[in-house]
PDB file of C-alpha atoms in Angstrom:
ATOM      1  CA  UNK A   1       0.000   0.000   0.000  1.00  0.00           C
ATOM      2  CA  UNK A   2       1.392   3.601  -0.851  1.00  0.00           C
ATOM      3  CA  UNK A   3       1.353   5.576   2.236  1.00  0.00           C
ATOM      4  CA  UNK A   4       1.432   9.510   0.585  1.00  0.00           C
ATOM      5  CA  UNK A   5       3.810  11.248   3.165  1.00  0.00           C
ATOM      6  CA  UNK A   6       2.237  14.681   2.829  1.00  0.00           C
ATOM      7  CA  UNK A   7       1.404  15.097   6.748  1.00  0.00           C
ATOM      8  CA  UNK A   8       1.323  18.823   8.415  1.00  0.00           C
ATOM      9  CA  UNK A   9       4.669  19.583   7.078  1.00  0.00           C
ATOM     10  CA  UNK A  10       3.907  19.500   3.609  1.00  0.00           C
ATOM     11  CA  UNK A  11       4.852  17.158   0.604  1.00  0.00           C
ATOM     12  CA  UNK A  12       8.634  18.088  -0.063  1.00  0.00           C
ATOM     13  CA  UNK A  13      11.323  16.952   2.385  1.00  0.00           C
ATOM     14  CA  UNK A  14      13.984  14.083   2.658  1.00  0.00           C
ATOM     15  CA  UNK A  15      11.524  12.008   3.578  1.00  0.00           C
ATOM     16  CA  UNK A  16       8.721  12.223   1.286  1.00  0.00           C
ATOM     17  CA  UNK A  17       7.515   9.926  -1.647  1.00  0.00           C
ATOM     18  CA  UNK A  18       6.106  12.969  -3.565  1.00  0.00           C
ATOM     19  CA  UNK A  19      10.080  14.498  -4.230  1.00  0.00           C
ATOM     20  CA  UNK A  20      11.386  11.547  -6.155  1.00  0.00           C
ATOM     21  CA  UNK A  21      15.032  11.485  -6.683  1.00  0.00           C
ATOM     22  CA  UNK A  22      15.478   8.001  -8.706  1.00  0.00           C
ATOM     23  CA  UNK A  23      13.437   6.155 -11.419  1.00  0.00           C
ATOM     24  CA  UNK A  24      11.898   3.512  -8.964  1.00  0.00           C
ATOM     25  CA  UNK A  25      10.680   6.557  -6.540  1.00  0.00           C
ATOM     26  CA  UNK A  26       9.170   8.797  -9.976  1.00  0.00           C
ATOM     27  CA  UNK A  27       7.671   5.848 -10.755  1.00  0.00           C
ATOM     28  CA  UNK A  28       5.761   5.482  -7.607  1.00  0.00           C
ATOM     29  CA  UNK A  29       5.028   8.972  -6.752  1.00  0.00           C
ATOM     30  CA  UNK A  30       3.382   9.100 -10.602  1.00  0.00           C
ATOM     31  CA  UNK A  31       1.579   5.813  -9.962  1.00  0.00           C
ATOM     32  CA  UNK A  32       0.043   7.705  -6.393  1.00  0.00           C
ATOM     33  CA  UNK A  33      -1.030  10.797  -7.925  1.00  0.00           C
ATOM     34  CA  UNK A  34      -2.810   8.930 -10.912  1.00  0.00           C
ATOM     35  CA  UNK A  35      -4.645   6.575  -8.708  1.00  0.00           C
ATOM     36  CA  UNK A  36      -5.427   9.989  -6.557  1.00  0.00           C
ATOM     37  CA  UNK A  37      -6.541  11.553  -9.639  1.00  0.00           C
ATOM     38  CA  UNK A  38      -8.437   9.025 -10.795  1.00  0.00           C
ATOM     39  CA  UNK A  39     -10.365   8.613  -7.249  1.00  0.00           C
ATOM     40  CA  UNK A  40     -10.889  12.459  -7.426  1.00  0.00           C
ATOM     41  CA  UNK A  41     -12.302  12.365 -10.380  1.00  0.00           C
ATOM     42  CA  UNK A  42     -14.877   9.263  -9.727  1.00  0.00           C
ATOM     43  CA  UNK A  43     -15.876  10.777  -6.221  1.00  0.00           C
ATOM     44  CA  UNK A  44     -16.496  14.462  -7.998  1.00  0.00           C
ATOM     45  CA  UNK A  45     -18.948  12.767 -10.586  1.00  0.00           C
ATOM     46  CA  UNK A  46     -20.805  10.950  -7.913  1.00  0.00           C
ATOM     47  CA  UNK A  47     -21.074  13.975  -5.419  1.00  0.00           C
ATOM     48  CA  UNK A  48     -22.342  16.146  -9.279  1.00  0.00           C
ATOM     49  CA  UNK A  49     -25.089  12.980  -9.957  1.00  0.00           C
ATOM     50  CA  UNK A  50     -25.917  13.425  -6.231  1.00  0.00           C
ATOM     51  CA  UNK A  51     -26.521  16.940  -6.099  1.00  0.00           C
ATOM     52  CA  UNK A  52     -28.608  16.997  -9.374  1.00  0.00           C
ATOM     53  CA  UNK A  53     -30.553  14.527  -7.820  1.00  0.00           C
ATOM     54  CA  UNK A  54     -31.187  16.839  -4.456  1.00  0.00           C
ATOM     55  CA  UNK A  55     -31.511  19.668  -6.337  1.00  0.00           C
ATOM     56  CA  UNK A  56     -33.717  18.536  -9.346  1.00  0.00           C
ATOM     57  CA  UNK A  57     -35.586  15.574  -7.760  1.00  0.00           C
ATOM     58  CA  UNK A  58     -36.510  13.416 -10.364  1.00  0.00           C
ATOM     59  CA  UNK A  59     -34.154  14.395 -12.854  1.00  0.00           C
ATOM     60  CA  UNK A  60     -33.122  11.135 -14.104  1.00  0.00           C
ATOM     61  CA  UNK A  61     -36.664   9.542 -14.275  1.00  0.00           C
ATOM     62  CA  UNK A  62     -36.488   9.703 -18.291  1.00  0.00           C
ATOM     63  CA  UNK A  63     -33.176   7.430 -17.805  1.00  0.00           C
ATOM     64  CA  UNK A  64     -34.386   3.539 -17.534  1.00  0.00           C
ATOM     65  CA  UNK A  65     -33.098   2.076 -14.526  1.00  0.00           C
ATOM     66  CA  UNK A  66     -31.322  -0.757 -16.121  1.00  0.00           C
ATOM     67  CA  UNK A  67     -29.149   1.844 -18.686  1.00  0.00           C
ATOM     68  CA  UNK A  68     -28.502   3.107 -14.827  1.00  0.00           C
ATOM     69  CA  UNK A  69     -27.423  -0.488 -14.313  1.00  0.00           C
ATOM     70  CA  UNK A  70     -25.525  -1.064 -17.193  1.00  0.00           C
ATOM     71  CA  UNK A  71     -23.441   2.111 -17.790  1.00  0.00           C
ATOM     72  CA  UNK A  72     -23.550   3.428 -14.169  1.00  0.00           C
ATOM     73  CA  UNK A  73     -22.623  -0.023 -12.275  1.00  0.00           C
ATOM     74  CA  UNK A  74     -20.714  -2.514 -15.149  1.00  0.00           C
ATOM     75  CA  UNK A  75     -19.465   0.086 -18.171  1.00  0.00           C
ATOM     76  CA  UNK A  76     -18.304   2.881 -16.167  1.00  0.00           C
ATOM     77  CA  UNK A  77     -16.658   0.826 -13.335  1.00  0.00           C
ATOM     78  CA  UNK A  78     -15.139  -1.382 -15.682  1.00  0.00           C
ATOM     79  CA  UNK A  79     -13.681   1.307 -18.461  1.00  0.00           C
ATOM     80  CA  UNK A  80     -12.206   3.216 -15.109  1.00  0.00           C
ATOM     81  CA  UNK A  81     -10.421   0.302 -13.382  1.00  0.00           C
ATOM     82  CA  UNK A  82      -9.137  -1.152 -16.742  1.00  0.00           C
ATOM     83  CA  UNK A  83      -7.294   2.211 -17.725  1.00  0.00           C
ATOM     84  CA  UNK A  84      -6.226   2.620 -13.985  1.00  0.00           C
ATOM     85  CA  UNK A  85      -5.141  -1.169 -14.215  1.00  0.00           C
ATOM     86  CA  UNK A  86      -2.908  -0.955 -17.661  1.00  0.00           C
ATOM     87  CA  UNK A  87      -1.103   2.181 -16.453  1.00  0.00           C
ATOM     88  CA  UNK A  88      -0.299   0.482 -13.185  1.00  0.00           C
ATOM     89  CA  UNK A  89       1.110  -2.667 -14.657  1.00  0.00           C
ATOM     90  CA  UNK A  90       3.301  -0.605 -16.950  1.00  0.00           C
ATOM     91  CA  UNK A  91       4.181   1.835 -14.484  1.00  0.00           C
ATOM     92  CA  UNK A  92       5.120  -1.398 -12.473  1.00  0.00           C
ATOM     93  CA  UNK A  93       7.120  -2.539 -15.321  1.00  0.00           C
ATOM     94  CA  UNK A  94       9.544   0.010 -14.477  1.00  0.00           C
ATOM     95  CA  UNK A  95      10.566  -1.063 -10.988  1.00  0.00           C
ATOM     96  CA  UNK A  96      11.310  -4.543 -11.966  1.00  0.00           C
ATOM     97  CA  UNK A  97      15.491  -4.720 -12.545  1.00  0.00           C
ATOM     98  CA  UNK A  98      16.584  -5.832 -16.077  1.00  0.00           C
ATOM     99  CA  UNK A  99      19.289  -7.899 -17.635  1.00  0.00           C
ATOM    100  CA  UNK A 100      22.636  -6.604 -18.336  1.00  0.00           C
ATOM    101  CA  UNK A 101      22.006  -3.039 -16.367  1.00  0.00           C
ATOM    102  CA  UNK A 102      25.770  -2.411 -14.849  1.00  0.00           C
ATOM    103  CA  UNK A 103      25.149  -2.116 -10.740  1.00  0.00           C
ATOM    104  CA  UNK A 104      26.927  -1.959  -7.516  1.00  0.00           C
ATOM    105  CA  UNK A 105      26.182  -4.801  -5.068  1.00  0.00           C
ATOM    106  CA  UNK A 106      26.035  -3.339  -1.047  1.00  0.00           C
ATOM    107  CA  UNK A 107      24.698  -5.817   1.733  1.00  0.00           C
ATOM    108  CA  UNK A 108      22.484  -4.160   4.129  1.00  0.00           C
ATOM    109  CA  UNK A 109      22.715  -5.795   7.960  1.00  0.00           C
ATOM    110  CA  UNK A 110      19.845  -4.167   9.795  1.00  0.00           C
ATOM    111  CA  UNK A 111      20.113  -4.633  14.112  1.00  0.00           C
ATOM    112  CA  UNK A 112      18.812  -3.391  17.008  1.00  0.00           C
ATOM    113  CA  UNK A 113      19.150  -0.018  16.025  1.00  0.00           C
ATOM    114  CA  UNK A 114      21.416   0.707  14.064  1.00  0.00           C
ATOM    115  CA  UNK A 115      22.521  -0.060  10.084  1.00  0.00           C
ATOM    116  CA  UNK A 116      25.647  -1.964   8.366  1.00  0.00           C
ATOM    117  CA  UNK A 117      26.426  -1.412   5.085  1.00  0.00           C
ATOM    118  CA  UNK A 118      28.967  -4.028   3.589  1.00  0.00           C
ATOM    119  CA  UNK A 119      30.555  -3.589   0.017  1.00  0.00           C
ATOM    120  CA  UNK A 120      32.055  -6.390  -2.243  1.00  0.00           C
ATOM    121  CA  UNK A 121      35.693  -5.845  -1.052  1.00  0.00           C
ATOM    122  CA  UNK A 122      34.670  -6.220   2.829  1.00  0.00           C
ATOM    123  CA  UNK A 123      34.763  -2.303   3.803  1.00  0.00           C
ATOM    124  CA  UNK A 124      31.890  -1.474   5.738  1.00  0.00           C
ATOM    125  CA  UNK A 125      30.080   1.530   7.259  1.00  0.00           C
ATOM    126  CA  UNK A 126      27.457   2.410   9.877  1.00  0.00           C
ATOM    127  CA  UNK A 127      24.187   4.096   9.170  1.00  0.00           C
ATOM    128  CA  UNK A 128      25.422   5.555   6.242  1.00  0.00           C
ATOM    129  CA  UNK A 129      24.916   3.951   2.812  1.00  0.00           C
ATOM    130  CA  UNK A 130      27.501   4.800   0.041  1.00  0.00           C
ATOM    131  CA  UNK A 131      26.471   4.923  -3.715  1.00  0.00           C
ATOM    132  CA  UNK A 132      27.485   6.048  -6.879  1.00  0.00           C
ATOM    133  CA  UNK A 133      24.836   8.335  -8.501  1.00  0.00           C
ATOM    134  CA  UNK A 134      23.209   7.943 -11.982  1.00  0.00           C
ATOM    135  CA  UNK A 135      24.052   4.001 -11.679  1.00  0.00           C
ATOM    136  CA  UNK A 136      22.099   0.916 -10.308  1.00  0.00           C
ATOM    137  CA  UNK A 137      22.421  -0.643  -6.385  1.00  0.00           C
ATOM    138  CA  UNK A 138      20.967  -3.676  -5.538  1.00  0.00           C
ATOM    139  CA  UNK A 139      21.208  -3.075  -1.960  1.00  0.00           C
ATOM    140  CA  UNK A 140      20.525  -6.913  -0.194  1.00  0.00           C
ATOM    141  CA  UNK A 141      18.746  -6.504   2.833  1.00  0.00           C
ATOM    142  CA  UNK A 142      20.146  -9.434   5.541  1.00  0.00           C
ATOM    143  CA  UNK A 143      17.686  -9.796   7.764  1.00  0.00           C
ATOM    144  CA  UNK A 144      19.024 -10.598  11.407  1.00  0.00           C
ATOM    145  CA  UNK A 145      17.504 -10.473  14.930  1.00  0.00           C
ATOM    146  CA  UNK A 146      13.839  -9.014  14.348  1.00  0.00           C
ATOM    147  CA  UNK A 147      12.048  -7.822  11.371  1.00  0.00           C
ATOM    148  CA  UNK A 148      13.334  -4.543   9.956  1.00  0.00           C
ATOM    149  CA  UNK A 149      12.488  -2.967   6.778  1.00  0.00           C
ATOM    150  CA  UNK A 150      15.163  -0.886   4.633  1.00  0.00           C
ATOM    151  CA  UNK A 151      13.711   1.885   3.021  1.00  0.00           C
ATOM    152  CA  UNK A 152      14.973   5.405   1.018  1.00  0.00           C
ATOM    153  CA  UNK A 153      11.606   7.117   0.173  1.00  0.00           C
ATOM    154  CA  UNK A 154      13.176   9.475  -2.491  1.00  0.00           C
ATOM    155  CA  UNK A 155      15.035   6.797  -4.237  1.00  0.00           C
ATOM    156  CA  UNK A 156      12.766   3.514  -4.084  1.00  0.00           C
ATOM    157  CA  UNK A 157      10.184   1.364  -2.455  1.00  0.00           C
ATOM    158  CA  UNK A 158      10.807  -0.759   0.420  1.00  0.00           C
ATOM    159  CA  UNK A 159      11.532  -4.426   1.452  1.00  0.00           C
ATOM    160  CA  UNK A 160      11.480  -6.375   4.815  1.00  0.00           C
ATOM    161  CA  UNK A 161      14.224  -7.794   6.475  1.00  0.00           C
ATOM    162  CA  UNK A 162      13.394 -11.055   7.579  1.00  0.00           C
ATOM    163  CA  UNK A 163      15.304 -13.129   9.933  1.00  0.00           C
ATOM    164  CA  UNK A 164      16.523 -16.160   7.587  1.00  0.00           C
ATOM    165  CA  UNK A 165      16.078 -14.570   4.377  1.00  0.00           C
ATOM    166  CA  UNK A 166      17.949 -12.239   2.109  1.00  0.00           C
ATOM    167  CA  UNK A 167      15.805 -10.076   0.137  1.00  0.00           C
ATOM    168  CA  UNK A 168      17.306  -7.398  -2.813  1.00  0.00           C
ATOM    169  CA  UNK A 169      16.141  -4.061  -3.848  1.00  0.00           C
ATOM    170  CA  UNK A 170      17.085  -2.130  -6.961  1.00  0.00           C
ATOM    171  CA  UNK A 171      17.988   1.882  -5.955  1.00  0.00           C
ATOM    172  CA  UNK A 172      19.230   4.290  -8.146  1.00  0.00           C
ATOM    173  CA  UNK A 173      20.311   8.191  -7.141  1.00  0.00           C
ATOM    174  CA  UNK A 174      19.722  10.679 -10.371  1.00  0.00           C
ATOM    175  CA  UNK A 175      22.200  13.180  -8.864  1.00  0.00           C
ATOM    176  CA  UNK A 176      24.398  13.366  -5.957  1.00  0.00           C
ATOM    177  CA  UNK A 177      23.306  14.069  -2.743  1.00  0.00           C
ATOM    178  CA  UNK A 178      21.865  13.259   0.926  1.00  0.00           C
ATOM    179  CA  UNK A 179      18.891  11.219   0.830  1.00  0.00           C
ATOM    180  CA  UNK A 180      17.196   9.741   4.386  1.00  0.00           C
ATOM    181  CA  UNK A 181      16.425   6.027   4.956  1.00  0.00           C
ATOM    182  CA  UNK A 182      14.343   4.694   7.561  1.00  0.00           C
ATOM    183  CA  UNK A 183      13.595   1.236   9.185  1.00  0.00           C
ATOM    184  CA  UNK A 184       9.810   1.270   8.270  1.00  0.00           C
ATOM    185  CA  UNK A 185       8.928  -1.885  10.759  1.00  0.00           C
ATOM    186  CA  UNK A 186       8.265  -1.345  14.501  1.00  0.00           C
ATOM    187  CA  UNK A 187      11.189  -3.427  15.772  1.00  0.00           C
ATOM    188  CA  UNK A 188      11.639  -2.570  19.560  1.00  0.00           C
ATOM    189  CA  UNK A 189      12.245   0.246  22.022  1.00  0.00           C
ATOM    190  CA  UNK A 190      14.805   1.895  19.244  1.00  0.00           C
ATOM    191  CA  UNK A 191      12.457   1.704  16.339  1.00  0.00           C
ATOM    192  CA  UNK A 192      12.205   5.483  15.887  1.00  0.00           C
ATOM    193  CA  UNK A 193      16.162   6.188  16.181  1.00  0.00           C
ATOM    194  CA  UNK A 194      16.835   3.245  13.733  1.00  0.00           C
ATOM    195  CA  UNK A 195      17.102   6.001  10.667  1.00  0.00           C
ATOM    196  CA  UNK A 196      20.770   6.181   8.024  1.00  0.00           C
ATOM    197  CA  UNK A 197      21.530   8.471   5.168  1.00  0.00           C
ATOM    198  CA  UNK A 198      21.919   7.202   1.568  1.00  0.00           C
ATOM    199  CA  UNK A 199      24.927   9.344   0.231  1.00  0.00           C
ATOM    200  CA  UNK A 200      25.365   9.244  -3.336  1.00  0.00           C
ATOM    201  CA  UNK A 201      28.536  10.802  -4.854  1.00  0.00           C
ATOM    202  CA  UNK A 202      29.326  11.739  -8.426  1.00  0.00           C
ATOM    203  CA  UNK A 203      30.604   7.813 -10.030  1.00  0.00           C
ATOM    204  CA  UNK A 204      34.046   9.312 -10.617  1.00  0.00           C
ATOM    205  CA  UNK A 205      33.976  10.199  -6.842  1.00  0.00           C
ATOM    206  CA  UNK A 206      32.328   7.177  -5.439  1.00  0.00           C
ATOM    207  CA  UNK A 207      35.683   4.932  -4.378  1.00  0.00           C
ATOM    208  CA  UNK A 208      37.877   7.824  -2.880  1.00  0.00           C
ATOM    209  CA  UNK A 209      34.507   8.634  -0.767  1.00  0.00           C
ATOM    210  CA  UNK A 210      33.856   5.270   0.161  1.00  0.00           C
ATOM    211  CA  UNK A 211      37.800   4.436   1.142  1.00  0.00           C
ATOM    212  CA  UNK A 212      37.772   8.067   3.263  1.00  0.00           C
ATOM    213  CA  UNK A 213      34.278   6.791   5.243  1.00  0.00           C
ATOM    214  CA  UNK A 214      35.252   2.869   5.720  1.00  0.00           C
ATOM    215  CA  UNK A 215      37.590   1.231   7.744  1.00  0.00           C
ATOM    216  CA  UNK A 216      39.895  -1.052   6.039  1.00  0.00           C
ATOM    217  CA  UNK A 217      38.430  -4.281   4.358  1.00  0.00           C
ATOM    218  CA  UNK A 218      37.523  -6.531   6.861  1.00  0.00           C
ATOM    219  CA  UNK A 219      36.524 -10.897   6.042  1.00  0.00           C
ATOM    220  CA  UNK A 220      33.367 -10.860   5.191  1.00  0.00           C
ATOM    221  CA  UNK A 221      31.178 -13.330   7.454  1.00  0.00           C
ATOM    222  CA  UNK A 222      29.801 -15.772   5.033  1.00  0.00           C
ATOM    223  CA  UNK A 223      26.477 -15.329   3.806  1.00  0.00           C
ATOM    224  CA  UNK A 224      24.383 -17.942   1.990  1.00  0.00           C
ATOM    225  CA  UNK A 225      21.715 -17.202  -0.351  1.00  0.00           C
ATOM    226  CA  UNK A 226      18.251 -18.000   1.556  1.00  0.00           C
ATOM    227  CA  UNK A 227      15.000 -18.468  -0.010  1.00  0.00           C
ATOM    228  CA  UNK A 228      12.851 -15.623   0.208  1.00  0.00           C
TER     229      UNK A 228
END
């Protein structure tokens, strides 16, 4: 379910789905407002139908009631969800990773409340993911000790860390810049402190940052692939 992250403070911020700053998060911030729109829309021709009918009573009388039937209940209904149906299937199409895209592999180790980035060579850092801008991350989510969920708002969806399971996400930055990551699961006493920064850095940039913010490789505890 998309959760639109408006609230009192408005619809911009670090935080919000409605500032994309990747593909995956355009893509769902332009699915929300279309299925917003298209609610809108339906709930502003009933409320029209309904005031006609308060304010002209008997209106629709020369109307039969099963044309009422027919185009009100099965045509309408059916034309609307269809067209909101097609766009969200393609729109979905979008989020799904494809062959042959060049990305950067990171391991995300969510605990108790805090976040651990690994990267391929063994260098690690805490609370602070490292990524090259304009390029693809799958960013696998290790789950550990409870349920967590890793999630960037501007730059993609979100996915549960499970304890047992390994579960990827696809994340992509458009520009450089600081973008804020949450755990999105209730996990404990530390739930609400559990938050990191996704730092993306020009690509050219990307390996003099990430040596400068690690510590020095370290052996990387072994993980096996788990079924999801």
């Amino acid at each position: 379910m998309i959760v639109l992250s408006c609230g009192l403070s408005g619809c911009a911020g670090n935080l919000s789905i409605l500032d994309p700053a990747g593909p995956a998060a355009a893509a769902t911030a332009t699915l929300a407002i279309v299925m917003f729109a298209g609610a809108a829309l339906i709930l502003a021709l009933v409320c029209v139908l309904f005031a006609l009918a308060m304010w002209r009573p008997g209106i629709g009388e020369a109307v039969p009631p099963k044309r009422w039937l027919v185009w009100g209940g099965l045509v309408f209904p059916s034309v609307t969800l269809t067209a909101l149906l097609v766009f969200a299937l393609g729109t979905g199409e979008r989020l799904l990773p494809h062959p042959g895209e060049t990305r950067t592999v990171v391991e995300a180790h969510p605990e108790q409340w805090r976040w651990r980035f690994r990267y391929g060579d063994g260098r690690e850092t805490l609370d602070v993911l490292h990524l090259p801008a304009a390029r693809a991350v799958d960013v696998r989510v290790v789950g550990g000790d409870v349920i967590h969920s890793f999630w960037v708002p501007r730059l993609a969806g979100k996915v549960d860390a499970i304890p047992g399971h390994v579960n990827t996400i696809r994340i992509q930055a458009d520009r450089p810049g600081r973008y804020g990551g949450v755990c999105s699961e209730f996990c404990g006493t530390g739930h609400t402190l559990m938050r990191f920064e996704a730092l993306a850095h020009a690509p050219e940039d990307f390996e003099a940052a990430l040596s400068a913010a690690a510590g020095p490789p370290r052996v990387a505890e072994t993980t096996q692939e788990m079924p999801r």
